Amino acid sequence: GQNIDQPTEMTATEGAIVQINCTYQTSGFNGLFWYQQHAGEAPTFLSYNVLDGLEEKGRFSSFLSRSKGYSYLLLKELQMKDSASYLCAVMDSNYQLIWGAGTKLIIKP
Amino acid sequence: GAVVSQHPSRVICKSGTSVKIECRSLDFQATTMFWYRQFPKQSLMLMATSNEGSKATYEQGVEKDKFLINHASLTLSTLTVTSAHPEDSSFYICSATIPKKGSFSYEQYFGPGTRLTVT
């Protein structure tokens, strides 16, 4: 079956760095997405990785290792507004998105 | 960036009534739109894929006669929850992809969501 695993909840301090991991087992691979979702709102797109390596976009970076079925989202200089759920999603061979359950990130002052 | 709107943002209805949710792409034409449902503290669950001018493709376990999807134009898809029951109370989100010539566009733009409460 297809499976995406990410931690349920993480806590970090304002100004610090946090890494949210995602491992996946899917039938085929056509890219991995990270989305941010604030409570009661729809997800917003953060990043898309289809090749191995690190993609940096401002305070957020996303890394992918296809051989290991592994990705992480790195958030630097954490701000209180970064408190949200972070969803990992993989596009499989049928171009369907398989969603992880999301990681709730709590930022403390 | 591309904008997707949904209407209404919140709706409360009585059990047995039907509710229509609209999803519009405001500044682009979306040949494909997706409808998701999200229960509290759970991830997004794809309900159906809506293609303009054709019947929607429903995911396993989603009743197509209960959740009617109409993608009448390149900028509008509607989801109608028929004979709603309290267990249909959920957050319904639509998304759309921007078609690009010669390649797949993988980025999905989400609408703000519609919170449905059935009493």
Tab-separated table of C-alpha atoms in Angstrom:
chain	number	residue	atom	x	y	z
A	1	GLY	CA	0.000	0.000	0.000
A	2	GLN	CA	0.930	3.626	-0.186
A	3	ASN	CA	2.084	5.319	2.955
A	4	ILE	CA	3.423	8.672	4.049
A	5	ASP	CA	4.770	9.174	7.549
A	6	GLN	CA	5.495	12.402	9.343
A	7	PRO	CA	5.556	13.262	13.043
A	8	THR	CA	2.224	14.210	14.541
A	9	GLU	CA	3.444	17.208	16.487
A	10	MET	CA	6.618	19.198	17.061
A	11	THR	CA	7.476	22.106	19.312
A	12	ALA	CA	10.142	24.721	18.661
A	13	THR	CA	11.232	28.103	19.964
A	14	GLU	CA	10.801	31.420	18.208
A	15	GLY	CA	13.958	32.306	16.306
A	16	ALA	CA	15.206	28.726	16.200
A	17	ILE	CA	15.393	26.164	13.391
A	18	VAL	CA	13.153	23.118	13.024
A	19	GLN	CA	13.253	20.182	10.626
A	20	ILE	CA	10.098	18.258	9.792
A	21	ASN	CA	10.737	14.840	8.296
A	22	CYS	CA	8.598	12.888	5.870
A	23	THR	CA	9.128	9.324	4.668
A	24	TYR	CA	7.103	7.763	1.924
A	25	GLN	CA	6.333	4.502	0.177
A	26	THR	CA	4.299	5.002	-2.955
A	27	SER	CA	3.636	3.311	-6.256
A	28	GLY	CA	5.816	5.487	-8.419
A	29	PHE	CA	7.020	8.993	-7.783
A	30	ASN	CA	6.340	12.219	-9.609
A	31	GLY	CA	7.355	14.704	-7.004
A	32	LEU	CA	6.914	15.623	-3.362
A	33	PHE	CA	5.084	18.662	-2.037
A	34	TRP	CA	5.068	20.535	1.222
A	35	TYR	CA	2.042	22.589	2.195
A	36	GLN	CA	1.360	24.815	5.172
A	37	GLN	CA	-2.085	24.818	6.690
A	38	HIS	CA	-3.236	27.160	9.432
A	39	ALA	CA	-6.142	26.038	11.557
A	40	GLY	CA	-9.428	26.448	9.752
A	41	GLU	CA	-7.802	27.456	6.481
A	42	ALA	CA	-6.942	25.716	3.241
A	43	PRO	CA	-3.364	24.571	2.593
A	44	THR	CA	-0.923	26.886	0.867
A	45	PHE	CA	1.891	25.662	-1.348
A	46	LEU	CA	5.417	25.803	0.082
A	47	SER	CA	7.646	23.665	-2.130
A	48	TYR	CA	7.910	20.987	-4.770
A	49	ASN	CA	10.857	18.572	-5.139
A	50	VAL	CA	11.215	16.042	-7.912
A	51	LEU	CA	15.019	15.733	-8.038
A	52	ASP	CA	17.353	14.866	-5.174
A	53	GLY	CA	18.791	17.723	-3.254
A	54	LEU	CA	17.940	20.856	-1.391
A	55	GLU	CA	15.589	23.590	-2.618
A	56	GLU	CA	15.835	26.845	-0.733
A	57	LYS	CA	13.139	29.475	-0.692
A	58	GLY	CA	13.670	32.197	1.843
A	59	ARG	CA	13.355	30.896	5.386
A	60	PHE	CA	12.029	27.566	4.143
A	61	SER	CA	14.064	24.794	2.505
A	62	SER	CA	13.011	21.358	1.345
A	63	PHE	CA	15.229	18.343	0.801
A	64	LEU	CA	14.565	15.150	-1.110
A	65	SER	CA	16.303	11.773	-1.309
A	66	ARG	CA	14.411	9.525	-3.697
A	67	SER	CA	16.569	6.479	-2.967
A	68	LYS	CA	15.692	6.724	0.709
A	69	GLY	CA	12.062	7.751	0.216
A	70	TYR	CA	12.758	10.696	2.468
A	71	SER	CA	12.200	14.414	2.558
A	72	TYR	CA	12.433	17.144	5.116
A	73	LEU	CA	11.180	20.696	5.424
A	74	LEU	CA	13.564	23.052	7.202
A	75	LEU	CA	12.233	26.233	8.731
A	76	LYS	CA	14.724	28.848	9.893
A	77	GLU	CA	14.333	31.925	12.065
A	78	LEU	CA	11.025	30.668	13.306
A	79	GLN	CA	8.254	33.176	13.822
A	80	MET	CA	5.066	32.790	15.809
A	81	LYS	CA	3.077	32.885	12.565
A	82	ASP	CA	4.810	29.671	11.497
A	83	SER	CA	2.639	27.812	13.988
A	84	ALA	CA	0.594	25.622	11.655
A	85	SER	CA	0.278	22.126	10.297
A	86	TYR	CA	2.756	21.110	7.618
A	87	LEU	CA	1.531	18.560	5.121
A	88	CYS	CA	3.774	16.309	3.052
A	89	ALA	CA	2.230	14.935	-0.148
A	90	VAL	CA	3.653	12.675	-2.856
A	91	MET	CA	2.439	12.443	-6.434
A	92	ASP	CA	2.376	8.813	-7.459
A	93	SER	CA	2.728	7.175	-10.867
A	94	ASN	CA	-0.909	8.012	-11.683
A	95	TYR	CA	-0.287	11.660	-10.834
A	96	GLN	CA	-2.503	11.339	-7.777
A	97	LEU	CA	-1.499	13.163	-4.616
A	98	ILE	CA	-1.042	10.965	-1.572
A	99	TRP	CA	-1.247	13.026	1.595
A	100	GLY	CA	0.491	12.608	4.918
A	101	ALA	CA	-1.490	13.278	8.080
A	102	GLY	CA	0.383	16.496	8.716
A	103	THR	CA	2.743	17.715	11.437
A	104	LYS	CA	1.400	20.260	13.862
A	105	LEU	CA	4.178	22.727	14.644
A	106	ILE	CA	3.899	24.699	17.859
A	107	ILE	CA	6.126	27.736	18.227
A	108	LYS	CA	6.855	28.978	21.742
A	109	PRO	CA	8.176	32.444	22.545
B	1	GLY	CA	-0.069	33.820	-7.907
B	2	ALA	CA	-3.212	32.092	-9.073
B	3	VAL	CA	-6.368	32.672	-7.034
B	4	VAL	CA	-9.093	30.179	-6.322
B	5	SER	CA	-12.237	31.265	-4.512
B	6	GLN	CA	-14.933	29.270	-2.785
B	7	HIS	CA	-18.431	30.239	-1.794
B	8	PRO	CA	-19.840	30.107	0.777
B	9	SER	CA	-17.082	30.078	3.369
B	10	ARG	CA	-19.420	28.738	6.024
B	11	VAL	CA	-22.832	27.132	5.807
B	12	ILE	CA	-25.156	25.644	8.371
B	13	CYS	CA	-28.029	23.570	7.098
B	14	LYS	CA	-30.640	21.209	8.423
B	15	SER	CA	-30.441	17.491	7.963
B	16	GLY	CA	-32.035	16.390	4.705
B	17	THR	CA	-31.400	19.573	2.777
B	18	SER	CA	-28.934	20.057	-0.075
B	19	VAL	CA	-26.015	22.457	-0.133
B	20	LYS	CA	-24.112	23.765	-3.142
B	21	ILE	CA	-20.504	24.888	-2.876
B	22	GLU	CA	-18.898	26.874	-5.684
B	23	CYS	CA	-15.229	26.837	-6.619
B	24	ARG	CA	-13.914	29.449	-9.032
B	25	SER	CA	-10.523	30.074	-10.566
B	26	LEU	CA	-10.361	33.854	-10.710
B	27	ASP	CA	-7.432	34.643	-12.961
B	28	PHE	CA	-6.808	31.458	-14.885
B	29	GLN	CA	-8.643	28.673	-16.639
B	30	ALA	CA	-8.632	25.396	-14.770
B	31	THR	CA	-9.306	22.334	-16.843
B	32	THR	CA	-9.001	20.183	-13.746
B	33	MET	CA	-10.282	20.891	-10.268
B	34	PHE	CA	-10.114	18.701	-7.219
B	35	TRP	CA	-12.503	18.410	-4.302
B	36	TYR	CA	-11.187	17.457	-0.884
B	37	ARG	CA	-12.775	16.870	2.475
B	38	GLN	CA	-11.011	17.313	5.753
B	39	PHE	CA	-12.287	16.170	9.135
B	40	PRO	CA	-10.895	17.755	12.291
B	41	LYS	CA	-7.289	16.861	12.993
B	42	GLN	CA	-7.091	14.710	9.882
B	43	SER	CA	-5.357	15.145	6.559
B	44	LEU	CA	-6.979	16.059	3.295
B	45	MET	CA	-8.982	13.333	1.628
B	46	LEU	CA	-9.501	13.552	-2.104
B	47	MET	CA	-13.151	13.092	-2.971
B	48	ALA	CA	-13.167	13.560	-6.708
B	49	THR	CA	-11.377	14.985	-9.702
B	50	SER	CA	-13.452	17.314	-11.820
B	51	ASN	CA	-12.659	17.863	-15.487
B	52	GLU	CA	-14.348	20.571	-17.502
B	53	GLY	CA	-17.003	19.206	-19.795
B	54	SER	CA	-16.886	15.635	-18.540
B	55	LYS	CA	-18.063	13.554	-15.613
B	56	ALA	CA	-16.114	13.753	-12.410
B	57	THR	CA	-13.945	10.863	-11.288
B	58	TYR	CA	-14.805	9.848	-7.753
B	59	GLU	CA	-12.477	8.206	-5.262
B	60	GLN	CA	-13.360	4.846	-3.814
B	61	GLY	CA	-15.901	5.132	-1.057
B	62	VAL	CA	-17.282	8.498	-2.165
B	63	GLU	CA	-20.939	8.354	-3.193
B	64	LYS	CA	-21.309	10.103	-6.515
B	65	ASP	CA	-25.082	10.376	-6.118
B	66	LYS	CA	-24.638	12.149	-2.817
B	67	PHE	CA	-21.805	14.454	-3.801
B	68	LEU	CA	-22.756	15.888	-7.184
B	69	ILE	CA	-19.968	17.631	-9.042
B	70	ASN	CA	-20.492	19.841	-12.057
B	71	HIS	CA	-17.565	21.440	-13.876
B	72	ALA	CA	-19.574	23.532	-16.294
B	73	SER	CA	-16.878	25.951	-17.368
B	74	LEU	CA	-13.126	26.411	-17.229
B	75	THR	CA	-13.476	28.672	-14.221
B	76	LEU	CA	-16.265	27.082	-12.194
B	77	SER	CA	-16.830	23.751	-10.497
B	78	THR	CA	-19.627	23.075	-8.043
B	79	LEU	CA	-20.061	20.439	-5.376
B	80	THR	CA	-23.597	19.736	-4.185
B	81	VAL	CA	-24.052	17.749	-1.013
B	82	THR	CA	-27.492	16.201	-1.411
B	83	SER	CA	-29.673	15.195	1.522
B	84	ALA	CA	-26.990	16.268	3.950
B	85	HIS	CA	-26.631	14.513	7.297
B	86	PRO	CA	-24.655	15.458	10.399
B	87	GLU	CA	-21.870	13.064	9.418
B	88	ASP	CA	-21.341	15.169	6.282
B	89	SER	CA	-20.255	18.067	8.465
B	90	SER	CA	-16.702	18.779	7.394
B	91	PHE	CA	-14.327	21.255	5.789
B	92	TYR	CA	-14.611	21.035	2.010
B	93	ILE	CA	-11.719	22.394	-0.042
B	94	CYS	CA	-11.318	22.706	-3.778
B	95	SER	CA	-8.117	23.123	-5.694
B	96	ALA	CA	-7.093	23.703	-9.269
B	97	THR	CA	-4.033	23.215	-11.379
B	98	ILE	CA	-2.860	25.595	-14.038
B	99	PRO	CA	-2.417	23.884	-17.374
B	100	LYS	CA	0.918	24.456	-19.055
B	101	LYS	CA	1.610	23.601	-22.665
B	102	GLY	CA	3.959	20.702	-23.155
B	103	SER	CA	4.308	19.804	-19.491
B	104	PHE	CA	2.377	18.902	-16.410
B	105	SER	CA	1.724	21.579	-13.891
B	106	TYR	CA	2.016	20.007	-10.487
B	107	GLU	CA	1.290	22.989	-8.349
B	108	GLN	CA	-2.171	23.027	-6.902
B	109	TYR	CA	-3.842	26.217	-5.800
B	110	PHE	CA	-6.366	25.769	-3.044
B	111	GLY	CA	-9.560	27.615	-2.394
B	112	PRO	CA	-10.116	28.959	1.132
B	113	GLY	CA	-12.466	26.104	1.997
B	114	THR	CA	-16.104	25.819	3.033
B	115	ARG	CA	-17.049	24.713	6.509
B	116	LEU	CA	-20.290	22.767	6.391
B	117	THR	CA	-22.263	22.090	9.552
B	118	VAL	CA	-25.357	19.909	9.289
B	119	THR	CA	-27.692	20.080	12.259
